[in-house]
Amino acid sequence: MSELVAPHGGGSLKPLLVHAAERVAALKRAATLRSIPISSREMSDLFMVGMGAYTPLDGFMGHDDWKGSVTEMRLASGVFWPIPITLSLARSTADGLGVGEELALTDGETGEILGLLTVREKYVIDRDLECKQVFRTTDAKHPGVEKVMRQGEVNVGGPVTVLSEGEYPAKYKGLYLRPEEARAQFEKRRWKQVAAFQTRNPMHRSHEHLAKIAAEVTDGVFIHQVLGKLKAGDIPAEVRTRAIQAMIDNYFKPNIAIQACYPIEMRYAGPREALIHALIRQNFGCSHLVVGRDHAGVGSYYGPLEAQHIFDELWDGALLCKPLKIDVTFYCYKCVGMATGKTCPHDPKHHLSVSGTRQREMLSQGEEVPTEFSRPEVIAILRDYYRSL
Ligand SMILES: [Zn+2]
């Protein structure tokens, strides 16, 4: 019996990716069905359901689960769920669909058939309510709100079968771990308490320090990269994974850190997203999630500690994966070492801070990057990338 934290919802993992043996027949059937192109967010959610990361969901939510997750952070069954997972269609498309009809879901860009959905329900949502509750704003400039406001008018709920994970498994071979594979890796190392570290950046010294604090208080750290669509100007995942691996190989003991990546698309929902990040990590077998300052935030929509505080509002048993709340980390010239906002007493003028813009400038123009800020092995990889642009 595994000593890792149990999957979310009290049952076993529920990966809905079809077995290889059944895939050909399923694809054949899919080719005869009405094909529905889906958005990048919907695709990433479909992949998440496919790998079992959204256990216990069996597909896209119906109205009651939508309403419950939006207003009370729980599914109709009572299980904790902080962000609605929905599929939307234009009214003209939705009107032509019958309940019980099976649809082929396709990649909106390539046309590849990704999965099957059986229509269980069609419903219209109050988008303002969803945005107010989930994003704490209805400002259309918020990237998550913008997507909700732009989505189709009718939500379609129903169970799915996933037929493809797109290019991810081949492109990120060895790094694209499904929850049961991550659990197997932890068990092989005899880890029981595992801290997940969510990242969408190459890791500099401050991120390394956070990951090491997490590794000190658990059996190991699971450095988990986001692969879904990012904001313009972000460093591509294939470069980030190499930079992170360079940091792990040179600055972590073997077997204390595992890097992996997963297909979620950021919603930038701050506190609510921190909660779903923890829920997902529970499915991956992690007992803890590092929640730093402004976790999953964007702009100045959320206070720096809101994503930490929201965990205190949950009811007992809602979530087994617990937050490791860690303050902002930096190099302090007075402490002469890595420090955090919680313990370092020195004026910020003694802290090394390098903005993203300044970093890009230093890297693309060949300037020295202080070793207090980032490891030379990491910098070398990023410098090559910026030179290639
Ligand atoms: Zn200090």
Coordinates of C-alpha atoms and ligand atoms in Angstrom, one line a residue:
M1 CA 0.0 0.0 0.0
S2 CA 1.4 3.4 -1.0
E3 CA 2.4 5.8 1.7
L4 CA 2.0 8.7 -0.6
V5 CA -1.0 11.0 -0.1
A6 CA -4.2 9.6 -1.6
P7 CA -5.6 10.9 -4.9
H8 CA -8.2 13.7 -4.6
G9 CA -11.9 12.8 -3.9
G10 CA -11.3 9.6 -1.9
G11 CA -11.1 7.1 -4.8
S12 CA -8.3 5.9 -7.1
L13 CA -6.7 7.9 -9.9
K14 CA -8.9 8.3 -12.9
P15 CA -6.9 8.7 -16.0
L16 CA -9.2 8.9 -19.0
L17 CA -6.6 8.5 -21.7
V18 CA -7.7 5.5 -23.9
H19 CA -5.5 2.4 -23.8
A20 CA -3.3 2.1 -26.9
A21 CA -5.2 -1.1 -27.9
E22 CA -8.5 0.7 -28.1
R23 CA -7.2 3.9 -29.7
V24 CA -7.4 2.9 -33.3
A25 CA -11.1 1.8 -33.0
A26 CA -11.9 5.0 -31.1
L27 CA -10.3 7.2 -33.7
K28 CA -12.2 5.4 -36.4
R29 CA -15.4 6.1 -34.6
A30 CA -14.4 9.7 -34.0
A31 CA -13.9 10.3 -37.7
T32 CA -17.7 9.6 -38.2
L33 CA -18.7 12.1 -35.5
R34 CA -19.4 15.9 -35.6
S35 CA -16.0 17.5 -35.0
I36 CA -15.7 20.4 -32.5
P37 CA -12.5 22.5 -32.5
I38 CA -11.6 23.5 -28.9
S39 CA -9.6 26.3 -27.4
S40 CA -6.1 26.0 -26.0
R41 CA -7.4 26.2 -22.5
E42 CA -10.0 23.5 -23.2
M43 CA -7.3 21.4 -24.8
S44 CA -5.0 21.7 -21.8
D45 CA -7.9 20.7 -19.5
L46 CA -8.7 17.7 -21.7
F47 CA -5.1 16.6 -21.4
M48 CA -5.2 17.1 -17.6
V49 CA -8.3 14.9 -17.4
G50 CA -6.6 12.4 -19.7
M51 CA -3.6 12.0 -17.5
G52 CA -5.7 11.7 -14.3
A53 CA -4.5 15.1 -12.9
Y54 CA -8.1 16.2 -12.5
T55 CA -9.2 13.1 -10.6
P56 CA -12.1 12.6 -9.8
L57 CA -13.6 14.6 -12.8
D58 CA -14.9 12.4 -15.6
G59 CA -15.0 15.2 -18.2
F60 CA -16.3 18.8 -18.6
M61 CA -18.6 20.0 -15.9
G62 CA -22.3 20.3 -16.0
H63 CA -24.3 23.2 -14.5
D64 CA -24.4 22.0 -10.9
D65 CA -20.7 21.3 -10.7
W66 CA -20.0 24.6 -12.5
K67 CA -22.2 26.5 -10.0
G68 CA -20.8 24.7 -7.0
S69 CA -17.2 25.1 -7.9
V70 CA -17.7 28.8 -8.7
T71 CA -19.7 29.8 -5.6
E72 CA -18.7 27.3 -2.9
M73 CA -15.5 25.6 -4.3
R74 CA -17.2 22.2 -4.2
L75 CA -18.7 19.9 -6.8
A76 CA -22.3 18.8 -6.5
S77 CA -21.0 15.7 -4.8
G78 CA -19.4 17.9 -2.1
V79 CA -15.9 17.2 -3.2
F80 CA -13.6 20.3 -3.0
W81 CA -13.0 21.9 -6.4
P82 CA -11.9 25.6 -6.7
I83 CA -12.0 26.4 -10.5
P84 CA -14.7 25.3 -13.0
I85 CA -13.5 23.0 -15.8
T86 CA -15.8 23.7 -18.7
L87 CA -16.2 23.5 -22.5
S88 CA -18.0 26.2 -24.3
L89 CA -19.5 26.4 -27.8
A90 CA -21.1 29.1 -29.9
R91 CA -24.9 29.1 -29.6
S92 CA -25.3 28.2 -33.3
T93 CA -23.2 25.1 -32.8
A94 CA -24.7 24.1 -29.5
D95 CA -28.3 24.5 -30.8
G96 CA -27.6 21.7 -33.3
L97 CA -26.4 19.2 -30.7
G98 CA -28.7 16.7 -29.0
V99 CA -28.2 15.4 -25.4
G100 CA -26.6 11.9 -25.7
E101 CA -24.7 12.9 -28.9
E102 CA -21.1 11.9 -29.1
L103 CA -18.7 14.6 -30.4
A104 CA -15.1 14.5 -31.6
L105 CA -13.0 17.2 -29.9
T106 CA -10.2 18.5 -32.1
D107 CA -7.2 20.8 -31.8
G108 CA -8.4 24.2 -33.0
E109 CA -5.1 24.8 -34.8
T110 CA -4.0 21.4 -36.3
G111 CA -7.4 19.6 -36.6
E112 CA -6.0 16.6 -34.7
I113 CA -8.7 14.5 -33.0
L114 CA -8.0 14.7 -29.3
G115 CA -10.9 13.1 -27.6
L116 CA -14.6 12.2 -27.5
L117 CA -17.3 13.9 -25.4
T118 CA -20.8 12.6 -24.9
V119 CA -23.2 15.6 -24.4
R120 CA -24.9 15.2 -21.0
E121 CA -26.0 18.8 -20.7
K122 CA -26.1 22.2 -22.3
Y123 CA -26.4 25.3 -20.2
V124 CA -25.7 29.0 -20.1
I125 CA -23.6 30.6 -17.4
D126 CA -23.4 33.9 -15.6
R127 CA -19.8 34.9 -16.7
D128 CA -19.6 37.9 -14.5
L129 CA -20.4 35.6 -11.5
E130 CA -17.7 33.1 -12.6
C131 CA -15.1 35.9 -13.0
K132 CA -16.0 37.7 -9.8
Q133 CA -15.7 34.5 -7.8
V134 CA -12.8 32.8 -9.5
F135 CA -10.6 35.8 -10.5
R136 CA -11.9 38.3 -8.0
T137 CA -12.3 40.8 -10.9
T138 CA -14.3 41.2 -14.1
D139 CA -11.7 43.4 -15.7
A140 CA -11.3 42.2 -19.3
K141 CA -7.6 43.1 -19.2
H142 CA -7.0 40.2 -16.8
P143 CA -5.9 37.3 -19.1
G144 CA -8.0 34.7 -17.4
V145 CA -11.1 36.9 -17.4
E146 CA -10.5 37.8 -21.0
K147 CA -10.7 34.1 -22.0
V148 CA -14.0 33.5 -20.1
M149 CA -15.6 36.6 -21.6
R150 CA -14.5 35.6 -25.1
Q151 CA -15.6 31.9 -24.8
G152 CA -18.8 30.5 -26.5
E153 CA -22.2 31.4 -25.0
V154 CA -23.2 27.8 -24.2
N155 CA -21.4 25.3 -22.0
V156 CA -21.5 21.7 -22.9
G157 CA -20.9 19.2 -20.1
G158 CA -20.3 15.5 -20.3
P159 CA -17.9 12.6 -19.9
V160 CA -14.8 12.4 -22.1
T161 CA -12.4 9.8 -23.5
V162 CA -9.0 11.2 -24.3
L163 CA -7.4 9.9 -27.5
S164 CA -4.3 12.0 -27.7
E165 CA -2.0 14.2 -25.6
G166 CA -0.8 16.1 -28.6
E167 CA 2.9 16.6 -29.1
Y168 CA 3.8 16.6 -25.3
P169 CA 4.8 13.0 -24.6
A170 CA 7.2 12.9 -27.6
K171 CA 8.5 16.4 -27.2
Y172 CA 9.1 16.1 -23.5
K173 CA 10.1 12.5 -23.3
G174 CA 11.2 11.6 -19.8
L175 CA 9.8 14.8 -18.4
Y176 CA 6.1 14.4 -19.3
L177 CA 5.0 12.4 -16.3
R178 CA 1.4 11.4 -15.6
P179 CA 0.3 11.2 -12.0
E180 CA 0.7 7.4 -11.7
E181 CA 4.2 7.7 -13.2
A182 CA 5.2 10.5 -10.8
R183 CA 3.9 8.4 -7.9
A184 CA 6.0 5.4 -9.2
Q185 CA 9.1 7.6 -9.2
F186 CA 8.5 8.8 -5.7
E187 CA 7.9 5.3 -4.5
K188 CA 11.1 4.1 -6.2
R189 CA 13.0 6.7 -4.1
R190 CA 11.0 5.8 -1.0
W191 CA 9.7 9.3 -0.7
K192 CA 6.6 9.7 1.4
Q193 CA 6.3 13.4 1.9
V194 CA 6.9 15.2 -1.4
A195 CA 6.8 19.0 -2.0
A196 CA 5.7 20.2 -5.4
F197 CA 7.3 23.4 -6.8
Q198 CA 5.3 24.9 -9.5
T199 CA 7.2 26.9 -12.1
R200 CA 6.8 28.6 -15.4
N201 CA 10.2 30.2 -15.3
P202 CA 13.8 29.1 -15.6
M203 CA 15.0 28.8 -12.0
H204 CA 17.4 31.4 -10.6
R205 CA 18.9 31.4 -7.1
S206 CA 15.7 32.7 -5.5
H207 CA 13.7 29.8 -7.0
E208 CA 16.5 27.3 -6.1
H209 CA 16.4 28.6 -2.5
L210 CA 12.6 28.0 -2.3
A211 CA 12.9 24.5 -3.7
K212 CA 15.7 23.7 -1.2
I213 CA 13.7 25.0 1.8
A214 CA 10.9 22.6 0.6
A215 CA 13.4 19.7 0.2
E216 CA 14.7 20.3 3.7
V217 CA 11.4 19.6 5.3
T218 CA 10.1 16.8 3.1
D219 CA 11.7 13.7 1.5
G220 CA 12.2 15.4 -1.9
V221 CA 11.0 18.1 -4.2
F222 CA 9.0 17.7 -7.4
I223 CA 9.9 20.6 -9.7
H224 CA 6.9 20.8 -11.9
Q225 CA 6.9 22.9 -15.1
V226 CA 3.8 24.4 -16.9
L227 CA 3.7 23.5 -20.6
G228 CA 0.4 25.2 -21.6
K229 CA 0.2 28.4 -23.6
L230 CA 2.1 31.2 -21.9
K231 CA 2.2 35.0 -22.2
A232 CA 4.1 36.5 -25.1
G233 CA 7.8 37.0 -24.3
D234 CA 8.0 34.1 -21.9
I235 CA 10.9 31.7 -22.4
P236 CA 9.8 28.5 -24.3
A237 CA 9.4 25.4 -22.2
E238 CA 12.2 23.4 -24.0
V239 CA 14.7 26.1 -23.0
R240 CA 13.3 26.3 -19.4
T241 CA 13.5 22.6 -18.9
R242 CA 17.2 22.5 -19.9
A243 CA 18.0 25.5 -17.6
I244 CA 16.2 23.8 -14.7
Q245 CA 18.0 20.5 -15.3
A246 CA 21.3 22.3 -15.3
M247 CA 20.5 23.7 -11.9
I248 CA 19.4 20.4 -10.5
D249 CA 22.4 18.5 -11.9
N250 CA 24.9 21.0 -10.4
Y251 CA 23.3 22.2 -7.2
F252 CA 21.1 19.4 -5.8
K253 CA 22.1 16.0 -4.4
P254 CA 21.1 13.2 -6.8
N255 CA 17.6 11.8 -5.8
I256 CA 16.4 14.9 -3.9
A257 CA 14.8 16.7 -6.8
I258 CA 12.8 15.4 -9.8
Q259 CA 11.9 17.6 -12.7
A260 CA 8.7 17.0 -14.7
C261 CA 6.2 18.9 -16.7
Y262 CA 2.5 18.9 -17.2
P263 CA 0.1 20.4 -19.7
I264 CA -1.9 22.9 -17.7
E265 CA -2.6 26.4 -19.2
M266 CA -2.3 29.2 -16.6
R267 CA -5.5 31.0 -15.8
Y268 CA -3.6 33.5 -13.5
A269 CA -6.4 33.2 -11.0
G270 CA -4.0 33.8 -8.0
P271 CA -5.5 32.3 -4.8
R272 CA -8.1 30.0 -6.5
E273 CA -5.4 28.8 -8.8
A274 CA -3.0 28.1 -5.9
L275 CA -5.8 25.8 -4.6
I276 CA -6.2 23.9 -7.9
H277 CA -2.4 23.6 -8.1
A278 CA -2.4 21.9 -4.8
L279 CA -5.4 19.6 -5.7
I280 CA -3.5 18.6 -8.9
R281 CA -0.3 17.9 -6.9
Q282 CA -2.3 15.7 -4.5
N283 CA -3.2 13.6 -7.5
F284 CA 0.5 13.4 -8.5
G285 CA 1.3 12.1 -4.9
C286 CA 2.6 15.3 -3.4
S287 CA 1.8 16.1 0.2
H288 CA 2.9 19.7 -0.1
L289 CA 2.9 22.6 -2.5
V290 CA 5.3 25.5 -2.3
V291 CA 3.1 28.7 -2.2
G292 CA 5.3 31.7 -2.4
R293 CA 4.4 35.4 -2.9
D294 CA 1.7 36.1 -5.4
H295 CA 1.4 32.5 -6.5
A296 CA -0.2 32.2 -10.0
G297 CA -1.0 35.9 -9.9
V298 CA -0.7 38.5 -12.7
G299 CA -0.4 42.3 -12.6
S300 CA -1.6 43.6 -9.2
Y301 CA -4.9 41.9 -9.0
Y302 CA -4.0 39.9 -5.9
G303 CA -2.3 40.8 -2.6
P304 CA 1.1 39.1 -2.2
L305 CA -0.1 36.7 0.5
E306 CA -3.7 36.1 -0.7
A307 CA -2.8 32.8 -2.3
Q308 CA -1.3 31.6 1.0
H309 CA -4.3 32.8 3.1
I310 CA -7.0 31.1 1.1
F311 CA -5.8 27.7 2.3
D312 CA -6.9 28.7 5.8
E313 CA -10.5 29.2 4.6
L314 CA -10.9 25.5 3.6
W315 CA -13.0 23.1 5.5
D316 CA -11.3 20.0 7.2
G317 CA -10.5 17.3 4.7
A318 CA -11.1 19.5 1.6
L319 CA -7.5 19.0 0.5
L320 CA -4.8 16.6 1.6
C321 CA -2.0 18.5 -0.1
K322 CA -0.9 21.3 2.2
P323 CA 0.7 24.6 1.4
L324 CA 4.4 25.3 2.3
K325 CA 4.0 29.0 2.8
I326 CA 7.3 30.7 2.0
D327 CA 8.0 34.4 1.8
V328 CA 9.8 36.1 -1.0
T329 CA 13.5 34.9 -1.4
F330 CA 16.5 36.9 -2.5
Y331 CA 20.2 37.3 -2.1
C332 CA 21.1 39.8 0.8
Y333 CA 24.5 41.4 0.8
K334 CA 24.2 42.1 4.5
C335 CA 23.3 38.5 5.4
V336 CA 25.9 37.5 2.8
G337 CA 23.6 34.7 1.5
M338 CA 20.1 33.8 0.3
A339 CA 17.5 35.1 2.6
T340 CA 13.7 35.5 2.9
G341 CA 11.4 38.4 3.6
K342 CA 10.3 36.6 6.8
T343 CA 13.7 36.5 8.5
C344 CA 16.1 39.0 6.9
P345 CA 16.0 42.3 8.8
H346 CA 17.9 44.4 6.3
D347 CA 16.7 47.3 4.2
P348 CA 15.7 46.2 0.6
K349 CA 18.6 48.3 -0.7
H350 CA 20.9 45.5 0.4
H351 CA 18.9 42.9 -1.5
L352 CA 19.8 41.9 -5.0
S353 CA 16.9 42.4 -7.3
V354 CA 16.9 41.9 -11.1
S355 CA 13.7 42.6 -13.0
G356 CA 12.7 40.4 -15.9
T357 CA 13.3 43.2 -18.3
R358 CA 16.8 43.9 -16.9
Q359 CA 17.5 40.2 -17.0
R360 CA 16.6 39.9 -20.7
E361 CA 18.8 42.9 -21.4
M362 CA 21.8 41.5 -19.6
L363 CA 21.4 38.1 -21.3
S364 CA 20.9 39.4 -24.8
Q365 CA 23.7 42.0 -24.6
G366 CA 26.2 39.6 -23.2
E367 CA 26.6 41.4 -19.8
E368 CA 27.8 39.6 -16.8
V369 CA 25.0 38.3 -14.6
P370 CA 25.8 38.3 -10.9
T371 CA 26.3 34.8 -9.5
E372 CA 24.3 35.8 -6.5
F373 CA 21.4 36.1 -8.9
S374 CA 21.7 33.0 -11.1
R375 CA 23.9 30.0 -11.6
P376 CA 26.4 30.3 -14.5
E377 CA 25.2 26.9 -15.9
V378 CA 21.7 28.4 -16.1
I379 CA 22.8 31.7 -17.5
A380 CA 24.8 29.9 -20.3
I381 CA 21.6 28.2 -21.5
L382 CA 19.5 31.3 -21.4
R383 CA 22.2 33.4 -23.1
D384 CA 22.3 30.9 -26.0
Y385 CA 18.6 31.2 -26.3
Y386 CA 18.5 35.0 -26.4
R387 CA 21.4 35.0 -28.9
S388 CA 19.4 32.7 -31.2
L389 CA 16.4 35.1 -31.4
Ligands
ZN1 ZN 19.7 40.4 5.1

